[in-house]
Amino acid sequence: MKYEQHNLNTMRLPISFHSDTMDKNVKDFTHWHENIEILYFLEGTGRVVCDFRKETVTAGDLYVINSEMLHMVETDDMVRYDCLIPDTDFCKQNGFGTALRFQSLIKDERAVEKYRAVAGAFAAKGEFRDAAIRIAVLELLLELSTRFPLPEIPEGAEENEPHLQNVKEAIRFIKIHFPERVSVEEISLAAGLSKAYLSREFRKITGFTMIEYLNLVRCQYACKLLRSGRYKVNEIAGDAGFENLSYFSRPFLRYRGKLPSAYRAELRAAPAGRK
């Protein structure tokens, strides 16, 4: 589980849109962020786990992940989906308020058509592409706001995991400080719980120890650097927060199922567009 910070709030286009493919029987990292995220499933069957509620999704479904909700995707077979993330300030500036919350699983053709219009605008070219994207996203948000609002947090949701906010603070600290030497004591202090108590709660909620999770975040960042092709493996180890190449290789092997050098070789051999 990780806190994800989106750098979307630019004057040009404060909206992210991309496609993801997940292999069979895979679990994504549990994470959270301040922006809403809207997924459209193109292929396959799986589940979205959102604040400990698990819902089955299949091709043709929309799924809305509201602000600051812990979430992950897990698959039964190969799953492809589009992911739309509009910046929170963009939503506010266009009249959608400060607490934009929608129903989660949406099976509605009209809403899907609005989402497809967003995808079409991103795929288009031309002088007015950015304007078309903004309009399509606002029309989708208007559709969801008028037909699928979720005005209140369900009663009792916070009581289910009383230390959820502490774990989120731990994740936020890890996300910011992972390139540094980070101890469990420092994470616990930032989260506002004792080391023993946070260790128990963190593992219960995320499925990882804090050190395991820290290394996963570091490995994920290392993958990004490896994909760039601009750095040596030993340089990447240091930039990602590992003390040396040996400390880097072992968790990376657990995370990716291969050593960093093998991962890089696989990337170099992959056809263009699949890296």
Short mmCIF file of C-alpha atoms in Angstrom, two decimals:
data_model
loop_
_atom_site.label_atom_id
_atom_site.label_comp_id
_atom_site.label_asym_id
_atom_site.label_seq_id
_atom_site.Cartn_x
_atom_site.Cartn_y
_atom_site.Cartn_z
CA MET A 1 0.00 0.00 0.00
CA LYS A 2 1.41 3.37 -0.86
CA TYR A 3 0.48 7.03 -0.99
CA GLU A 4 0.58 8.15 -4.59
CA GLN A 5 1.17 11.79 -5.42
CA HIS A 6 -0.03 12.85 -8.86
CA ASN A 7 1.70 15.77 -10.53
CA LEU A 8 -1.24 16.77 -12.69
CA ASN A 9 -2.02 20.36 -11.80
CA THR A 10 -0.51 22.12 -14.77
CA MET A 11 -2.06 25.01 -16.62
CA ARG A 12 -1.94 23.03 -19.86
CA LEU A 13 -3.78 19.83 -18.99
CA PRO A 14 -4.30 18.85 -15.32
CA ILE A 15 -5.63 15.41 -16.24
CA SER A 16 -3.94 12.01 -16.52
CA PHE A 17 -5.18 9.24 -18.79
CA HIS A 18 -3.42 5.94 -19.47
CA SER A 19 -4.04 2.24 -20.07
CA ASP A 20 -2.85 -0.61 -17.87
CA THR A 21 -2.58 -4.35 -18.42
CA MET A 22 -2.33 -6.81 -15.54
CA ASP A 23 -1.44 -10.46 -15.97
CA LYS A 24 -3.46 -13.38 -14.61
CA ASN A 25 -3.63 -13.81 -10.82
CA VAL A 26 -1.82 -10.55 -10.00
CA LYS A 27 -2.40 -8.09 -7.16
CA ASP A 28 -1.58 -4.41 -7.53
CA PHE A 29 -0.06 -2.43 -4.65
CA THR A 30 -2.58 -0.99 -2.25
CA HIS A 31 -2.23 2.79 -2.38
CA TRP A 32 -4.13 6.03 -2.00
CA HIS A 33 -4.13 9.59 -3.33
CA GLU A 34 -6.09 12.80 -3.08
CA ASN A 35 -7.42 12.84 -6.64
CA ILE A 36 -10.35 10.74 -7.74
CA GLU A 37 -9.57 7.91 -10.16
CA ILE A 38 -12.01 6.48 -12.69
CA LEU A 39 -11.30 3.09 -14.25
CA TYR A 40 -12.94 1.57 -17.32
CA PHE A 41 -12.39 -2.16 -17.74
CA LEU A 42 -11.77 -3.19 -21.33
CA GLU A 43 -10.98 -6.88 -20.95
CA GLY A 44 -10.89 -9.65 -18.34
CA THR A 45 -12.34 -10.19 -14.87
CA GLY A 46 -10.98 -9.21 -11.50
CA ARG A 47 -11.73 -7.31 -8.34
CA VAL A 48 -11.22 -3.81 -7.00
CA VAL A 49 -10.52 -3.64 -3.28
CA CYS A 50 -11.44 -0.18 -2.05
CA ASP A 51 -11.23 0.66 1.68
CA PHE A 52 -11.53 -3.07 2.45
CA ARG A 53 -14.64 -3.56 0.30
CA LYS A 54 -14.07 -5.99 -2.56
CA GLU A 55 -16.18 -5.80 -5.75
CA THR A 56 -15.98 -7.92 -8.89
CA VAL A 57 -15.38 -6.04 -12.14
CA THR A 58 -15.52 -7.21 -15.72
CA ALA A 59 -15.23 -5.76 -19.22
CA GLY A 60 -17.58 -2.81 -19.71
CA ASP A 61 -17.64 -1.72 -16.05
CA LEU A 62 -16.73 1.70 -14.72
CA TYR A 63 -15.23 1.89 -11.25
CA VAL A 64 -14.77 5.15 -9.35
CA ILE A 65 -12.15 5.39 -6.60
CA ASN A 66 -12.98 8.40 -4.48
CA SER A 67 -10.43 10.69 -2.88
CA GLU A 68 -8.16 9.23 -0.17
CA MET A 69 -9.54 5.70 -0.40
CA LEU A 70 -7.12 2.78 -0.10
CA HIS A 71 -7.41 0.68 -3.23
CA MET A 72 -5.90 -2.02 -5.39
CA VAL A 73 -6.83 -4.20 -8.37
CA GLU A 74 -6.45 -7.98 -8.41
CA THR A 75 -7.05 -10.24 -11.39
CA ASP A 76 -8.48 -13.65 -12.26
CA ASP A 77 -7.26 -13.57 -15.86
CA MET A 78 -5.48 -10.89 -17.85
CA VAL A 79 -7.16 -7.54 -17.28
CA ARG A 80 -6.91 -4.38 -19.37
CA TYR A 81 -8.34 -1.08 -18.22
CA ASP A 82 -8.15 2.65 -18.86
CA CYS A 83 -7.41 4.99 -15.97
CA LEU A 84 -8.56 8.62 -15.78
CA ILE A 85 -7.29 10.92 -12.99
CA PRO A 86 -8.51 14.55 -13.04
CA ASP A 87 -6.70 16.91 -10.69
CA THR A 88 -8.70 17.90 -7.61
CA ASP A 89 -8.13 21.62 -8.23
CA PHE A 90 -9.36 21.22 -11.81
CA CYS A 91 -12.59 19.72 -10.45
CA LYS A 92 -13.04 22.52 -7.91
CA GLN A 93 -12.32 25.27 -10.42
CA ASN A 94 -15.05 23.91 -12.68
CA GLY A 95 -17.77 23.90 -10.04
CA PHE A 96 -17.65 20.34 -8.74
CA GLY A 97 -17.07 21.28 -5.11
CA THR A 98 -14.56 20.20 -2.52
CA ALA A 99 -16.02 16.77 -1.67
CA LEU A 100 -16.51 15.06 -5.00
CA ARG A 101 -17.76 11.55 -4.22
CA PHE A 102 -19.44 9.04 -6.50
CA GLN A 103 -20.83 5.53 -6.33
CA SER A 104 -18.10 2.99 -6.94
CA LEU A 105 -19.20 0.27 -9.39
CA ILE A 106 -21.16 1.73 -12.31
CA LYS A 107 -22.75 -0.45 -14.97
CA ASP A 108 -24.44 2.13 -17.17
CA GLU A 109 -24.09 2.55 -20.93
CA ARG A 110 -24.63 6.31 -20.93
CA ALA A 111 -21.87 6.83 -18.36
CA VAL A 112 -19.62 4.48 -20.32
CA GLU A 113 -20.21 6.49 -23.49
CA LYS A 114 -19.08 9.63 -21.67
CA TYR A 115 -15.92 7.82 -20.60
CA ARG A 116 -15.29 6.58 -24.13
CA ALA A 117 -15.57 10.17 -25.31
CA VAL A 118 -12.71 11.04 -22.95
CA ALA A 119 -10.62 8.20 -24.37
CA GLY A 120 -11.40 9.39 -27.89
CA ALA A 121 -10.37 12.95 -27.05
CA PHE A 122 -7.03 11.76 -25.69
CA ALA A 123 -6.43 9.64 -28.80
CA ALA A 124 -7.18 12.53 -31.16
CA LYS A 125 -4.70 15.03 -32.56
CA GLY A 126 -5.00 18.61 -33.66
CA GLU A 127 -5.01 22.17 -32.45
CA PHE A 128 -7.99 21.80 -30.12
CA ARG A 129 -7.13 18.41 -28.57
CA ASP A 130 -6.60 19.79 -25.05
CA ALA A 131 -9.85 21.74 -25.16
CA ALA A 132 -11.71 18.63 -26.33
CA ILE A 133 -10.21 16.61 -23.46
CA ARG A 134 -11.26 19.18 -20.88
CA ILE A 135 -14.81 19.29 -22.25
CA ALA A 136 -15.11 15.49 -22.36
CA VAL A 137 -13.85 15.11 -18.79
CA LEU A 138 -16.23 17.80 -17.50
CA GLU A 139 -19.15 16.12 -19.27
CA LEU A 140 -18.22 12.81 -17.61
CA LEU A 141 -17.97 14.46 -14.18
CA LEU A 142 -21.34 16.13 -14.73
CA GLU A 143 -22.89 12.77 -15.68
CA LEU A 144 -21.52 11.12 -12.55
CA SER A 145 -22.44 14.05 -10.31
CA THR A 146 -26.06 14.16 -11.42
CA ARG A 147 -26.75 10.42 -11.67
CA PHE A 148 -24.30 8.62 -9.37
CA PRO A 149 -23.51 10.88 -6.38
CA LEU A 150 -22.36 9.50 -3.05
CA PRO A 151 -22.82 12.49 -0.72
CA GLU A 152 -21.87 10.89 2.58
CA ILE A 153 -19.30 8.43 3.85
CA PRO A 154 -21.19 5.26 4.83
CA GLU A 155 -21.95 5.20 8.56
CA GLY A 156 -19.45 3.13 10.51
CA ALA A 157 -16.85 3.04 7.74
CA GLU A 158 -14.21 4.74 9.87
CA GLU A 159 -14.79 2.45 12.85
CA ASN A 160 -13.92 -0.63 10.83
CA GLU A 161 -10.23 0.33 10.79
CA PRO A 162 -9.63 2.86 13.59
CA HIS A 163 -5.93 3.27 12.76
CA LEU A 164 -6.35 3.62 9.02
CA GLN A 165 -5.21 7.26 9.11
CA ASN A 166 -2.05 6.34 11.03
CA VAL A 167 -1.18 3.74 8.39
CA LYS A 168 -1.83 6.31 5.66
CA GLU A 169 0.58 8.70 7.38
CA ALA A 170 3.17 5.92 7.51
CA ILE A 171 2.71 5.35 3.78
CA ARG A 172 2.99 9.06 3.08
CA PHE A 173 6.27 9.19 5.02
CA ILE A 174 7.64 6.16 3.14
CA LYS A 175 6.60 7.64 -0.20
CA ILE A 176 8.50 10.86 0.51
CA HIS A 177 11.58 9.47 2.26
CA PHE A 178 12.20 6.10 0.57
CA PRO A 179 15.48 7.26 -1.10
CA GLU A 180 16.92 7.95 2.37
CA ARG A 181 17.97 5.67 5.21
CA VAL A 182 14.60 5.09 6.87
CA SER A 183 13.99 3.21 10.12
CA VAL A 184 10.81 1.70 11.52
CA GLU A 185 11.18 4.06 14.49
CA GLU A 186 11.11 7.11 12.20
CA ILE A 187 8.07 5.82 10.33
CA SER A 188 6.26 5.12 13.60
CA LEU A 189 7.03 8.60 14.93
CA ALA A 190 5.67 10.19 11.74
CA ALA A 191 2.53 8.04 11.95
CA GLY A 192 1.88 8.83 15.61
CA LEU A 193 1.88 5.27 16.97
CA SER A 194 4.37 3.15 18.86
CA LYS A 195 6.67 0.91 16.83
CA ALA A 196 5.04 -2.29 18.07
CA TYR A 197 1.48 -1.07 17.56
CA LEU A 198 2.07 0.43 14.12
CA SER A 199 3.96 -2.69 12.98
CA ARG A 200 0.91 -4.80 13.83
CA GLU A 201 -1.62 -2.45 12.27
CA PHE A 202 0.49 -1.83 9.16
CA ARG A 203 0.82 -5.54 8.44
CA LYS A 204 -2.86 -6.18 9.13
CA ILE A 205 -3.98 -3.49 6.69
CA THR A 206 -1.36 -3.81 3.95
CA GLY A 207 -0.20 -7.41 4.18
CA PHE A 208 3.44 -6.24 4.43
CA THR A 209 5.84 -5.29 7.18
CA MET A 210 6.98 -1.67 6.99
CA ILE A 211 10.43 -2.69 5.75
CA GLU A 212 8.94 -5.00 3.11
CA TYR A 213 6.71 -2.19 1.95
CA LEU A 214 9.58 0.31 1.95
CA ASN A 215 11.59 -2.03 -0.27
CA LEU A 216 8.62 -2.52 -2.60
CA VAL A 217 8.30 1.23 -3.08
CA ARG A 218 12.05 1.44 -3.72
CA CYS A 219 11.87 -1.39 -6.27
CA GLN A 220 8.95 0.25 -8.03
CA TYR A 221 10.99 3.45 -8.36
CA ALA A 222 13.97 1.40 -9.55
CA CYS A 223 11.79 -0.11 -12.29
CA LYS A 224 11.00 3.40 -13.50
CA LEU A 225 14.72 4.22 -13.68
CA LEU A 226 15.51 0.93 -15.41
CA ARG A 227 12.83 1.63 -18.02
CA SER A 228 14.43 5.00 -18.76
CA GLY A 229 17.66 3.28 -19.86
CA ARG A 230 19.74 6.25 -18.67
CA TYR A 231 21.36 4.83 -15.54
CA LYS A 232 23.62 1.98 -14.50
CA VAL A 233 22.17 -0.66 -12.19
CA ASN A 234 24.46 0.28 -9.30
CA GLU A 235 23.48 3.96 -9.70
CA ILE A 236 19.82 2.99 -9.59
CA ALA A 237 20.36 1.00 -6.38
CA GLY A 238 21.67 4.10 -4.61
CA ASP A 239 19.06 6.46 -6.06
CA ALA A 240 16.27 4.12 -4.91
CA GLY A 241 17.57 4.04 -1.34
CA PHE A 242 19.41 0.71 -1.21
CA GLU A 243 22.77 0.64 0.54
CA ASN A 244 24.45 -1.47 -2.14
CA LEU A 245 23.75 -3.68 -5.14
CA SER A 246 23.32 -6.80 -3.03
CA TYR A 247 20.61 -5.18 -0.88
CA PHE A 248 18.95 -4.06 -4.11
CA SER A 249 19.06 -7.38 -5.96
CA ARG A 250 17.41 -9.55 -3.30
CA PRO A 251 14.16 -7.57 -2.81
CA PHE A 252 14.01 -6.80 -6.54
CA LEU A 253 14.13 -10.53 -7.27
CA ARG A 254 11.22 -11.09 -4.87
CA TYR A 255 9.28 -8.16 -6.32
CA ARG A 256 9.79 -8.76 -10.06
CA GLY A 257 10.81 -12.43 -10.13
CA LYS A 258 14.11 -11.58 -11.81
CA LEU A 259 17.30 -9.67 -11.10
CA PRO A 260 17.59 -5.99 -12.15
CA SER A 261 20.04 -6.87 -14.93
CA ALA A 262 17.63 -9.46 -16.35
CA TYR A 263 14.75 -6.99 -16.12
CA ARG A 264 16.79 -4.43 -18.05
CA ALA A 265 17.71 -7.02 -20.71
CA GLU A 266 14.05 -7.93 -21.08
CA LEU A 267 13.14 -4.27 -21.56
CA ARG A 268 15.79 -3.84 -24.25
CA ALA A 269 14.48 -6.89 -26.11
CA ALA A 270 10.82 -5.82 -25.92
CA PRO A 271 9.18 -4.39 -29.06
CA ALA A 272 8.65 -0.62 -29.16
CA GLY A 273 5.50 0.44 -27.35
CA ARG A 274 5.53 -2.44 -24.88
CA LYS A 275 8.17 -1.17 -22.47
#
